[in-house]
């Protein structure tokens, strides 16, 4: 599968499904739909043991599809499941500690960058990426205007890639791409109707292929 390196790419946030086998099947099916850069796996309401089981099922199938598997929050689960990286929603200090401990073996990124000042603090510790929005922040069809504005500001001046949380409408991916952000994160837009997930991913990639701005080398 050719990767569209010169435009905004899709990051998926695994859906909140308590049954590990069902969650794994839905994510695996979705990934057949086309290019996905990475999949972030949140813990949601699972206890640590159940989260471990979910991660161990999801990580290999995400990697087999050519995407990076990022575990949210728990470095022990990430290590045991042989994930590619760790997604943290803490402050710059928490990210800095994780980077010292786990990089470059693991991708380490995230941050809870609700404003420019916090974003710059996070940028100073040199994460692999910064995330604008919350993993469960897709509560409206469109991406949150504040996250779009932060993504546009960041992408225009900082080299560290950014991921901007989209909305529940798949078309919100284009609004994110138009900010210059390297990645758009989607959850309910793809997994709201699990049976449609592969075709939604195909549609989003076609939309971005056709209309997303291209990055300059």
XYZ file of C-alpha atoms in Angstrom, residues 11-14 38-43 51 68-79 83-91 94-95 98-99 102 106-113 122 127-137 161-165 185:
63
model
C -4.998 8.380 12.939
C -7.705 6.138 14.401
C -8.772 6.009 18.031
C -9.911 2.486 18.869
C -1.482 4.859 13.495
C -4.112 3.627 15.936
C -4.299 4.970 19.490
C -5.711 2.463 21.994
C -7.301 4.130 25.072
C -7.984 2.245 28.298
C -6.672 -3.447 29.100
C 1.740 2.115 14.331
C 0.044 0.893 17.520
C 0.073 3.509 20.300
C -1.110 2.611 23.800
C -2.683 5.472 25.736
C -1.355 6.093 29.204
C 0.220 2.843 30.349
C 3.872 2.191 29.515
C 3.799 -1.286 31.088
C 0.918 -2.360 28.853
C 2.695 -0.807 25.853
C 5.857 -2.778 26.650
C 3.335 -1.647 20.925
C 5.120 0.930 18.784
C 4.468 3.812 21.116
C 2.902 5.538 24.048
C 0.244 8.267 23.901
C 0.164 10.476 26.988
C -2.381 13.152 27.809
C -0.442 14.610 30.736
C 1.646 17.773 30.968
C 5.026 13.720 32.322
C 5.936 13.636 28.642
C 8.383 9.217 29.423
C 10.656 10.423 26.615
C 11.229 5.089 26.571
C 8.985 3.784 21.637
C 7.200 6.628 19.878
C 6.219 9.028 22.687
C 3.721 11.791 22.029
C 0.483 13.426 23.064
C 0.102 16.203 25.564
C -2.913 18.002 26.856
C -2.329 21.155 24.866
C 5.224 20.408 25.483
C 7.859 14.613 21.790
C 7.389 12.668 18.556
C 4.069 14.458 18.052
C 1.654 16.768 19.860
C -2.086 16.092 20.078
C -4.707 18.852 20.009
C -8.016 17.776 21.521
C -9.137 14.893 23.721
C -9.309 11.262 22.616
C -13.043 11.296 23.377
C -13.505 14.904 22.269
C 4.122 16.868 13.790
C 0.669 17.501 15.199
C -2.477 15.399 15.377
C -5.784 17.281 15.560
C -8.929 15.577 16.834
C -7.614 11.701 14.581
